[in-house]
Coordinates of C-alpha atoms in Angstrom, one line a residue:
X1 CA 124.3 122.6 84.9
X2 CA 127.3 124.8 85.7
X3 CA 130.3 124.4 83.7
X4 CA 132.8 121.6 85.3
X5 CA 135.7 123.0 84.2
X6 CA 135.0 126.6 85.7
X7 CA 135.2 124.9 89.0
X8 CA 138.3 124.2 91.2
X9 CA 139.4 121.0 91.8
X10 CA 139.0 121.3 95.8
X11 CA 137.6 124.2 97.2
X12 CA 135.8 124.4 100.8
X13 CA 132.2 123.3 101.2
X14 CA 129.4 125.2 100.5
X15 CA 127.2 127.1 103.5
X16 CA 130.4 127.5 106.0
X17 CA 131.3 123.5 105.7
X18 CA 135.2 123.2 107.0
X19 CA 136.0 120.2 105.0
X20 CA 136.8 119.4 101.3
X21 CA 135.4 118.4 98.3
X22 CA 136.7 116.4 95.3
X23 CA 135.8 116.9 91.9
X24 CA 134.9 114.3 89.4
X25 CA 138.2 114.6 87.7
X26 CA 139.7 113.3 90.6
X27 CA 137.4 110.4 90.2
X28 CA 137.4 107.8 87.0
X29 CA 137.2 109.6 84.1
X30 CA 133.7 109.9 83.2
X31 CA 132.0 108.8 86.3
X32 CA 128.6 110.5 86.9
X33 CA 128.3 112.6 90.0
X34 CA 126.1 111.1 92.2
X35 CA 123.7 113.3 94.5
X36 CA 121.9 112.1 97.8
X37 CA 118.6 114.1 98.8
X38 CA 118.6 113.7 102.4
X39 CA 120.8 113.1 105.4
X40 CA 119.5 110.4 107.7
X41 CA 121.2 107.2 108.5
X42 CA 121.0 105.2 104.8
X43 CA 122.0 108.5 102.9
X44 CA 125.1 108.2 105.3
X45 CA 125.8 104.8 104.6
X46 CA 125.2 105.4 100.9
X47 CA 127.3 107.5 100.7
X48 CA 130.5 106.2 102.5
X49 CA 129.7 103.3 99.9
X50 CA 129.9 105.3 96.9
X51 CA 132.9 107.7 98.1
X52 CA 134.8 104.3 99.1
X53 CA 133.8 102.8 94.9
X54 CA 135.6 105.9 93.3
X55 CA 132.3 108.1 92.9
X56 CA 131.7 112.0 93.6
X57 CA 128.9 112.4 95.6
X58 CA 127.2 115.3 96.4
X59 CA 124.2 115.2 99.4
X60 CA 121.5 117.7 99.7
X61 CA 120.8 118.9 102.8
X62 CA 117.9 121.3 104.4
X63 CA 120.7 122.7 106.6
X64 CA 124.2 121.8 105.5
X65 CA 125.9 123.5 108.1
X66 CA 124.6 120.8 111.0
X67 CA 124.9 118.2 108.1
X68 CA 127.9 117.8 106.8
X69 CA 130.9 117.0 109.8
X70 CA 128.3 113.6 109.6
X71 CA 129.4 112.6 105.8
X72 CA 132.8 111.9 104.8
X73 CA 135.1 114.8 103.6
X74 CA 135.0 114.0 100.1
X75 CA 131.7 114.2 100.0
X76 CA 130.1 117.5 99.1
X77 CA 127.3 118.6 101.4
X78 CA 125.3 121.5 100.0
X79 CA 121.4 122.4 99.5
X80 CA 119.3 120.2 97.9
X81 CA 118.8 122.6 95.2
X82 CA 122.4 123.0 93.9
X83 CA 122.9 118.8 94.9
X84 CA 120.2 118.5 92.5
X85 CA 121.7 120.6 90.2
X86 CA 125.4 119.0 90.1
X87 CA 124.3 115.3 90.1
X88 CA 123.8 113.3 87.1
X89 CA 121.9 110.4 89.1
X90 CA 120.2 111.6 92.1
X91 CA 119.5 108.9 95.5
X92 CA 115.9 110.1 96.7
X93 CA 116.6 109.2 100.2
X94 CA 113.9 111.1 102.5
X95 CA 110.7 109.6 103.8
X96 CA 107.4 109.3 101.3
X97 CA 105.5 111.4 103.4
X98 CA 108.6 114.2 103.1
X99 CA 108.7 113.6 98.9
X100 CA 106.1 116.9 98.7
X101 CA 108.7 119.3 100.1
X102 CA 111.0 118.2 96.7
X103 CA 108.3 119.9 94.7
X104 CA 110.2 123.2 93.7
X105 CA 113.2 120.8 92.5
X106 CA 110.9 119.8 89.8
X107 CA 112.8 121.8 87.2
X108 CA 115.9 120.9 88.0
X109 CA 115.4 117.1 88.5
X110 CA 113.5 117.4 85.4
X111 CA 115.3 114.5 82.6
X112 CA 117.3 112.4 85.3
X113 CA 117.0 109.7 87.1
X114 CA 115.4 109.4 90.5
X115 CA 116.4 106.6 92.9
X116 CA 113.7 105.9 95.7
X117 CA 115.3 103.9 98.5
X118 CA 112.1 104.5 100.6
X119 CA 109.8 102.0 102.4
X120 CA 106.8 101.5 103.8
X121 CA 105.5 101.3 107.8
X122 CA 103.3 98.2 106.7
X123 CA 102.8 95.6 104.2
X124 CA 100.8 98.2 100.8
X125 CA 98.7 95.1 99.1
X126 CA 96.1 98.4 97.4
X127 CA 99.3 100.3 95.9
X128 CA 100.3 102.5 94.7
X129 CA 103.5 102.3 95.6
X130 CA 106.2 105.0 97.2
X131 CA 108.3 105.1 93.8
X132 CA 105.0 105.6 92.1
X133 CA 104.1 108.1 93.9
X134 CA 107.4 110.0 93.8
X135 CA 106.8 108.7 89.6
X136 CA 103.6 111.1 89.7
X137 CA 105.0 113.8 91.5
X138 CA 108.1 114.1 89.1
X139 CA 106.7 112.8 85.6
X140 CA 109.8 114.4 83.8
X141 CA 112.2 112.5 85.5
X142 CA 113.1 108.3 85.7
X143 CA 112.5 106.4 88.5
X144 CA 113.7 103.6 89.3
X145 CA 112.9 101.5 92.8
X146 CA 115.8 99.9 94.3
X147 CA 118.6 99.4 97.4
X148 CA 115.5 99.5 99.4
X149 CA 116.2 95.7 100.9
X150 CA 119.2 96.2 102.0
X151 CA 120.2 98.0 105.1
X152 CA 122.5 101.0 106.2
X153 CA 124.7 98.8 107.9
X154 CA 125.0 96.4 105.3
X155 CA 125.3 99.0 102.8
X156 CA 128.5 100.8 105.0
X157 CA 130.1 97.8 105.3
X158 CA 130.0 96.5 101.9
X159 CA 128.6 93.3 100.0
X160 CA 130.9 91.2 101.9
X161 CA 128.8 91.6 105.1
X162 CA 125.6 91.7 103.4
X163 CA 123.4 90.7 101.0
X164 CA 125.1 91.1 97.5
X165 CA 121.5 91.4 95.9
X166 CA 120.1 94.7 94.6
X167 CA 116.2 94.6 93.5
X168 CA 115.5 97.0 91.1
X169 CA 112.9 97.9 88.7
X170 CA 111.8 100.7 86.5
X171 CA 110.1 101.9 83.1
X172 CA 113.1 103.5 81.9
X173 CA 115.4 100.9 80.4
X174 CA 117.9 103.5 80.2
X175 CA 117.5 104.8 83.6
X176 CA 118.1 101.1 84.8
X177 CA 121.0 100.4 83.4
X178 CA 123.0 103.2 84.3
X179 CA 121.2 102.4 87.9
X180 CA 122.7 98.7 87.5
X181 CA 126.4 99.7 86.5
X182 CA 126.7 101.6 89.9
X183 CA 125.1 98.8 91.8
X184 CA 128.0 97.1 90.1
X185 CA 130.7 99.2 90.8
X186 CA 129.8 99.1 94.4
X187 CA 130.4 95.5 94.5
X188 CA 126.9 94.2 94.7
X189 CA 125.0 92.1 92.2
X190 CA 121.7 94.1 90.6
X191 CA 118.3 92.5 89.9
X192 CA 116.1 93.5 87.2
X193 CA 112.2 92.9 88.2
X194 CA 110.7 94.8 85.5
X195 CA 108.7 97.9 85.2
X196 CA 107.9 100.1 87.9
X197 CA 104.6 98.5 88.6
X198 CA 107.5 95.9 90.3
X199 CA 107.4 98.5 93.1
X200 CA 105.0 97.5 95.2
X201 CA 106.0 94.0 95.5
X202 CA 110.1 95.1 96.1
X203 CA 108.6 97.4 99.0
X204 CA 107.1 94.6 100.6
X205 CA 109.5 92.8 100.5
X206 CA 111.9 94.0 104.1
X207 CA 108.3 94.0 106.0
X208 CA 107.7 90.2 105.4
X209 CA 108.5 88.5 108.8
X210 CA 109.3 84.9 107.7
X211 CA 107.0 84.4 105.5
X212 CA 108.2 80.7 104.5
X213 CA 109.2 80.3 108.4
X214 CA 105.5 80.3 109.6
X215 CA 103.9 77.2 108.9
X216 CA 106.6 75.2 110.1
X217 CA 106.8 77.0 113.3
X218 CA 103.3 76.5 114.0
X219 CA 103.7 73.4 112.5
X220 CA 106.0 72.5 115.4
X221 CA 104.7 74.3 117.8
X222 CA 101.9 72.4 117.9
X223 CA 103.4 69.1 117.7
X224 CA 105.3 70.0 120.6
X225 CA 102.4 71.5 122.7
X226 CA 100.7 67.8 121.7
X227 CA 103.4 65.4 122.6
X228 CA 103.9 67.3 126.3
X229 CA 100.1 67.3 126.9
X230 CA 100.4 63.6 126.0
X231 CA 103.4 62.9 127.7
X232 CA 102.1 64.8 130.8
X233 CA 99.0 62.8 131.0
X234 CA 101.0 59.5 130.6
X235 CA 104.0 60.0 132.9
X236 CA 103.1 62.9 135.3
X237 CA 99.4 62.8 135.7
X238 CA 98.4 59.0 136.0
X239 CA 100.8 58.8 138.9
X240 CA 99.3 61.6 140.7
X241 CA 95.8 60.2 140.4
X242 CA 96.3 57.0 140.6
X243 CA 98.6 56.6 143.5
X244 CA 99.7 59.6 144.9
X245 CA 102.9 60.2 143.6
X246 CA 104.1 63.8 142.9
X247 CA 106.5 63.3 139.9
X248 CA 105.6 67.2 139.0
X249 CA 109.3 67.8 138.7
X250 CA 109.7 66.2 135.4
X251 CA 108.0 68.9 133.9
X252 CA 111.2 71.3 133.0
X253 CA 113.2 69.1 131.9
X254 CA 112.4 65.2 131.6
X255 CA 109.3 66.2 129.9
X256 CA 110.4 68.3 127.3
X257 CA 113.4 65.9 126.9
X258 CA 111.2 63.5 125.9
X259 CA 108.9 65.5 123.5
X260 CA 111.8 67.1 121.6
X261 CA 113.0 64.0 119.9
X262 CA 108.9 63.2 119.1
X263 CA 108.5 66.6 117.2
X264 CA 111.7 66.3 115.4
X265 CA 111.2 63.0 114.2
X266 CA 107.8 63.8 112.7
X267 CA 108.8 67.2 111.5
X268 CA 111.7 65.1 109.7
X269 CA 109.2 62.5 107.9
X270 CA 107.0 66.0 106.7
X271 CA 110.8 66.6 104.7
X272 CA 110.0 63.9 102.7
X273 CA 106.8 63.1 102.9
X274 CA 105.5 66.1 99.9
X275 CA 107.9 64.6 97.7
X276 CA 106.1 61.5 97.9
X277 CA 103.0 62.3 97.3
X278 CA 104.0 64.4 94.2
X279 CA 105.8 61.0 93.0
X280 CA 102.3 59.0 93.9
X281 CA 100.7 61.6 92.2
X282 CA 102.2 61.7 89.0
X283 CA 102.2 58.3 88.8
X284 CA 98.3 58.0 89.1
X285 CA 98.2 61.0 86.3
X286 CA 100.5 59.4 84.0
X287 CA 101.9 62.4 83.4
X288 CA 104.1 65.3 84.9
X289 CA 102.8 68.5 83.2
X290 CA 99.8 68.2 85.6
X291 CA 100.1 71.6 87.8
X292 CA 100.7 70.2 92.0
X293 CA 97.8 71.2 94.8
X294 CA 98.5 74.5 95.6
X295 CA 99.0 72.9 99.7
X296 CA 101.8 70.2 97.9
X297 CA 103.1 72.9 96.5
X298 CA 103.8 75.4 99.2
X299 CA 104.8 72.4 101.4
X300 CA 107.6 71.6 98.9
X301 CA 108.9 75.1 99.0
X302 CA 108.5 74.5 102.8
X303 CA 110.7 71.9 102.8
X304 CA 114.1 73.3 104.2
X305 CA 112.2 75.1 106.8
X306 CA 110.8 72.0 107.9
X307 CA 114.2 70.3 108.3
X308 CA 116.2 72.8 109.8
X309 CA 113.4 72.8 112.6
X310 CA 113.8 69.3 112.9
X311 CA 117.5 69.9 113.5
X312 CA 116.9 72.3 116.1
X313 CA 115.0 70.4 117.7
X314 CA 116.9 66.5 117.6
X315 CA 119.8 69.2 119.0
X316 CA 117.9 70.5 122.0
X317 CA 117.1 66.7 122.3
X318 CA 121.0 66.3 122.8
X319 CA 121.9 68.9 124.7
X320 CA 119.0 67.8 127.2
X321 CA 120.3 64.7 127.4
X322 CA 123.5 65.8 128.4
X323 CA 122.0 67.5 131.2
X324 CA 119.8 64.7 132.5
X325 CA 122.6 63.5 135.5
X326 CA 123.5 66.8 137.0
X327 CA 119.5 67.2 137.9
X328 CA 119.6 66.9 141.6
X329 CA 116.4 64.3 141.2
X330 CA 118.9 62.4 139.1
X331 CA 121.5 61.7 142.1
X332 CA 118.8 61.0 144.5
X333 CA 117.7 58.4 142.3
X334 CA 120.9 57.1 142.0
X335 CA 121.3 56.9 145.7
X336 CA 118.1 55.2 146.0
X337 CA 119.0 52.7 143.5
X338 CA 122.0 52.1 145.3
X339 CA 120.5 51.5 148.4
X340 CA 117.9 49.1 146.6
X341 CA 120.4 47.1 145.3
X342 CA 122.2 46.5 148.6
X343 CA 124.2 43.0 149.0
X344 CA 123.0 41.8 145.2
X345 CA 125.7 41.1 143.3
X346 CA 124.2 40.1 139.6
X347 CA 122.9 43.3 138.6
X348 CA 124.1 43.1 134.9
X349 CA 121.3 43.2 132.2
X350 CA 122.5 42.0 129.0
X351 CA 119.8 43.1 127.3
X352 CA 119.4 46.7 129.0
X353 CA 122.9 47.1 128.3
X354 CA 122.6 46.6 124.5
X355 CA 119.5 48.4 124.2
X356 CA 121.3 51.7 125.4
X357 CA 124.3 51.0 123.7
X358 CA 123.0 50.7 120.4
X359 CA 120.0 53.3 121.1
X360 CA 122.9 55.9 121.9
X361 CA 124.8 54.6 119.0
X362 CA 121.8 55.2 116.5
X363 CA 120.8 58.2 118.1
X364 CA 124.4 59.9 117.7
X365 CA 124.4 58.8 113.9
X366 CA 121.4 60.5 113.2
X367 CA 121.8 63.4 114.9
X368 CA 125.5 63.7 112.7
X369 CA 123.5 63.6 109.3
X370 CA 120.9 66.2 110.6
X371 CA 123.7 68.2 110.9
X372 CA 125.1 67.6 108.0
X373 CA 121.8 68.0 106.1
X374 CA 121.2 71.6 107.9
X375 CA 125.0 72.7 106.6
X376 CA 124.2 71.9 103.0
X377 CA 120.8 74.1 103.3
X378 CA 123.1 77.0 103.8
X379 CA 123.2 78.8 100.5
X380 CA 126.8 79.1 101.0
X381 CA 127.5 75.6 101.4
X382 CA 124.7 75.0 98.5
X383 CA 126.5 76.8 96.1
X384 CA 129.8 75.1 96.4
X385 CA 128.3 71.4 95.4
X386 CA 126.7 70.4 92.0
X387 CA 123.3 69.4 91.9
X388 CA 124.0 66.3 92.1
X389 CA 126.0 65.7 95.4
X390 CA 123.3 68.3 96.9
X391 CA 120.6 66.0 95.8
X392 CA 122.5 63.0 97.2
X393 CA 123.1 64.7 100.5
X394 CA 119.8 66.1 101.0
X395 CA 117.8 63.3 99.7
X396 CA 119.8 60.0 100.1
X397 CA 121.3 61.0 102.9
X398 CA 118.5 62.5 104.2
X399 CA 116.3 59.1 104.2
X400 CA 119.5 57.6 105.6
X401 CA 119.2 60.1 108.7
X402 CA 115.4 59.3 109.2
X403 CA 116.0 56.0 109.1
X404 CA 118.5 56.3 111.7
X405 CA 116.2 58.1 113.9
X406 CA 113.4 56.0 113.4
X407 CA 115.3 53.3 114.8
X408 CA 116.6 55.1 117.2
X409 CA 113.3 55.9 118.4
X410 CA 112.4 51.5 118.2
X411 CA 115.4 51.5 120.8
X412 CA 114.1 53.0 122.6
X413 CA 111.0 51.4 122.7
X414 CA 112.8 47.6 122.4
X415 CA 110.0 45.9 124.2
X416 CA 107.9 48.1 126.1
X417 CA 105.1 48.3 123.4
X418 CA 104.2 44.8 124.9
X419 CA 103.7 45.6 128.4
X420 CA 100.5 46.2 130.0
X421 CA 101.8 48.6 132.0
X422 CA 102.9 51.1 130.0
X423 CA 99.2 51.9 128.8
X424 CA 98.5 54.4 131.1
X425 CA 95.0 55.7 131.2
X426 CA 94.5 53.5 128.1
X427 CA 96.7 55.5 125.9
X428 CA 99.8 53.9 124.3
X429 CA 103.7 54.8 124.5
X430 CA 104.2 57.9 123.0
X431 CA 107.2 56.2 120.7
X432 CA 104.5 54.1 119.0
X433 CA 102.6 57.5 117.9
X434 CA 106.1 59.3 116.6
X435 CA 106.7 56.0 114.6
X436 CA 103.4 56.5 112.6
X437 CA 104.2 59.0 109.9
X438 CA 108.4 57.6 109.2
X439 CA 107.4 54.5 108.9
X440 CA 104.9 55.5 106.4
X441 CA 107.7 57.4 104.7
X442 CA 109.9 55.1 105.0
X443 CA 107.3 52.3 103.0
X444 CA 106.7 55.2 101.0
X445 CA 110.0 55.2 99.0
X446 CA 110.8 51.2 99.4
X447 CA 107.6 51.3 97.5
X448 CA 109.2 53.7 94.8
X449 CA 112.4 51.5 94.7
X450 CA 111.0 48.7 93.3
X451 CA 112.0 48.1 89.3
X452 CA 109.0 48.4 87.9
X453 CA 107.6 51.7 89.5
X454 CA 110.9 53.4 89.6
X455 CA 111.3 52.9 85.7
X456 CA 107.9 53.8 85.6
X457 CA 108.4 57.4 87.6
X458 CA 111.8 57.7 85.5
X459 CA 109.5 57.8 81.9
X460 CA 107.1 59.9 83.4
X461 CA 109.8 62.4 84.3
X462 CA 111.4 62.3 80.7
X463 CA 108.3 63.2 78.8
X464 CA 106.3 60.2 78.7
X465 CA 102.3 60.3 79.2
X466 CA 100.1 57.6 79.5
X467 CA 97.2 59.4 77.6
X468 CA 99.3 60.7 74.5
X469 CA 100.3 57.3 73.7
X470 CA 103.8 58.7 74.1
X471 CA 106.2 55.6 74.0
X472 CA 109.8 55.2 74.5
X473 CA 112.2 53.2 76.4
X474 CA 114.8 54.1 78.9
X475 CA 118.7 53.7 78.5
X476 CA 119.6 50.7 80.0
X477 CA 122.8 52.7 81.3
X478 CA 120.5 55.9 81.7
X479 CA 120.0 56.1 85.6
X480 CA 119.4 60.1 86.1
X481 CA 116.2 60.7 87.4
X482 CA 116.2 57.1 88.7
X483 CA 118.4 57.8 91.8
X484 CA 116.3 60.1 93.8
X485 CA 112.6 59.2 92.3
X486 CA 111.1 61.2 95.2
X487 CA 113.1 64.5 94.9
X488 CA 110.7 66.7 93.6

């Protein structure tokens, strides 16, 4: 490496550049210089980061000239041969296919650490991976796979607008760490994952497309495909056939009206329904060292997902609802009605007029601690409660807010389930279907209320086992664990 001090401190860039360059001794004393192979959008961002943290940076360019009015001034943009040459740490930012053309840096790279940033077109499940790759192709030098997950933007604009995370990995404990104290000097939060055969894995990881988002979007997809088929056979169909009246029009927005508060009622029992059957479970084992179902246990990793789709859904319900009067069908109803009602003057239902109130009432309640349940999911939110007010919220609460929409949905119903009529082609009110799975839920955990199987599920998840012959008694003042028996 040329000698530092035989340098000026500022002297023009190299291959015609007009703008500056600052040494490292006008950085913090000590600071590595950090070089940047490549000049593409990342090595930008990159490098705007680590000019802004107090770092000398140095990019490698095929053609500095064109390069360098795109890099800040303080930045040195030169060949990749003499970046490779000044920087202690070097940022490997070109794409996988490109890491060939590095080749006659070999020498000079030779002892320092590589960064690969790179990524894949597709999900690699064969290997190897890119930094493996770049691994073979410079065996005398470290490298170590990270700031791959996070992008340019987020990278430019600092932790604060992005993900503070940094996944890294390498076989180089040495290479690592001096790889984790400039992820920390640039404000973001590094991740050891282990040795370089970690790589593969870290790659995948920006092509995943909501991986824990697809089951419960088909999940409700489906439901709601299902309850508009059924609701369309019921309430738009049957008329049709059966006496000739075209009620087509309630297909945009009555119909869906009514099947959005069906799919988020039963995509709210699935919440809770998992940790139920994990409490059922362990009580048939005896035990709780007994390894879940694989299905249980995705679906209770699932579990968020399934509740904020169940919010989504109860507020499309609501902002439907809303929108139910300014439908131009709605004032000719009203007109009609009108007209029906003519000269009567004792229109008043006392019971109609409860029903809605308190189904309105209900409804509103419900849809408050759905909200309030989707807020707290937010990691941000998450993080500023204990465990246990998050497990309160999310799972007392949580029954509370099911609770209220299961009732809300027996308003609804109040005493249609006992009229003939509303059996359309044989096939029952589509409330009594949606009331199915809560209720079940719902009988579920009065079930493990009761004394004796909530002390019960409280020793199993201390330690005890039936078949060890493991006895001991609960505190009598000792109610942890007791208060949310299902929360898994």
């Amino acid at each position: 490496m040329p000698d530092q001090m035989s340098r000026p401190l500022i002297r023009d860039r190299g291959e015609g550049g007009g703008s500056r360059h600052l040494e490292a001794s006008m950085s913090e004393a000590g600071a590595p210089v950090i070089g940047i192979l490549g000049t593409g959008d990342f090595s930008r961002s990159l490098a705007r980061r680590l000019v802004a943290s107090g770092y000398q940076v140095v990019v490698g360019s095929r053609n500095p000239k064109r390069s360098a009015a795109l890099f800040p001034e303080e930045a040195e943009v030169t060949s990749q041969l003499e970046a490779a040459s000044q920087a202690d740490l070097v940022f490997v930012a070109v794409f996988p296919e490109h890491h060939s053309t590095l080749v006659e840096l070999k020498p000079t790279l030779a002892g320092k650490t590589l960064v690969d940033v790179s990524n894949g077109l597709r999900i690699n499940r064969g290997g190897p991976s890119n930094a493996e790759q770049l691994a073979d192709l410079f065996p005398e030098s470290c490298v170590v796979k990270g700031f791959n997950t996070i992008s340019a933007w987020a990278l430019q604009m600092g932790p604060r607008d992005g993900s503070r995370q940094i996944f890294l990995c390498g076989n180089s404990s040495r290479a690592k760490s001096s790889v984790m104290q400039l992820c920390r000097g640039m404000g973001f939060v590094p991740v050891d994952m282990g040795l370089l055969s970690s790589s593969l894995e870290i790659e995948n990881l920006p092509l995943y497309l909501f991986p824990s988002w697809r089951v419960p979007i088909i999940c409700t997809l489906s439901l709601f495909l299902f309850f508009y088929m059924y609701n369309f056979l019921r309430d738009v169909l049957q008329p049709y056939i059966m006496d000739g009246h075209n009620v087509f029009y309630k297909m945009p927005i009555e119909l869906v009206n009514v099947t959005l508060p069906c799919v988020s009622l039963v995509m709210l029992s699935l919440v809770y329904l998992p940790g139920l059957c994990a409490a059922f479970l362990q009580l048939w084992w005896g035990t709780k060292y007994n390894r879940f179902p694989n299905w249980l246990d995705r679906w209770l990793t699932r579990r968020k997902q399934f509740g904020l789709c169940s919010f989504l859904c109860a507020a499309l319900h609501a902002i439907y609802s809303l929108c139910l009067p300014l439908r131009k069908s709605a004032r000719y109803k009203l007109l009609l009605a009108a007209q029906e009602i003519g000269e009567k003057t004792d229109v008043w239902n006392d019971s109609e007029v409860w029903r809605m109130e308190l189904y309105l009432s209900v409804g509103i309640m419900a849809l408050g601690l759905l909200a309030l349940l989707a807020v707290t999911s937010l990691p941000s939110v998450g993080n500023a409660v204990n465990w246990r007010e998050f497990s309160f919220i999310q799972s007392t609460l949580g029954y509370c807010a099911l609770s209220m929409a299961t009732l809300h949905t027996l308003l609804f119903g109040w005493d249609r389930a006992f009229k003939r009529a509303q059996y359309r082609f044989c096939l029952p009110p589509t409330f009594m279907l949606v009331l199915v799975l809560p209720v079940l839920v719902l009988l579920g955990r009065l079930a493990l209320l009761l004394p004796c199987v909530a002390r019960r599920l409280g020793q199993i998840r201390r330690g005890w086992e039936r078949n060890r012959h493991i006895r001991f008694t609960l505190p009598d003042d000792c109610r942890n664990g007791l208060e949310d028996i299902s929360d898994v």
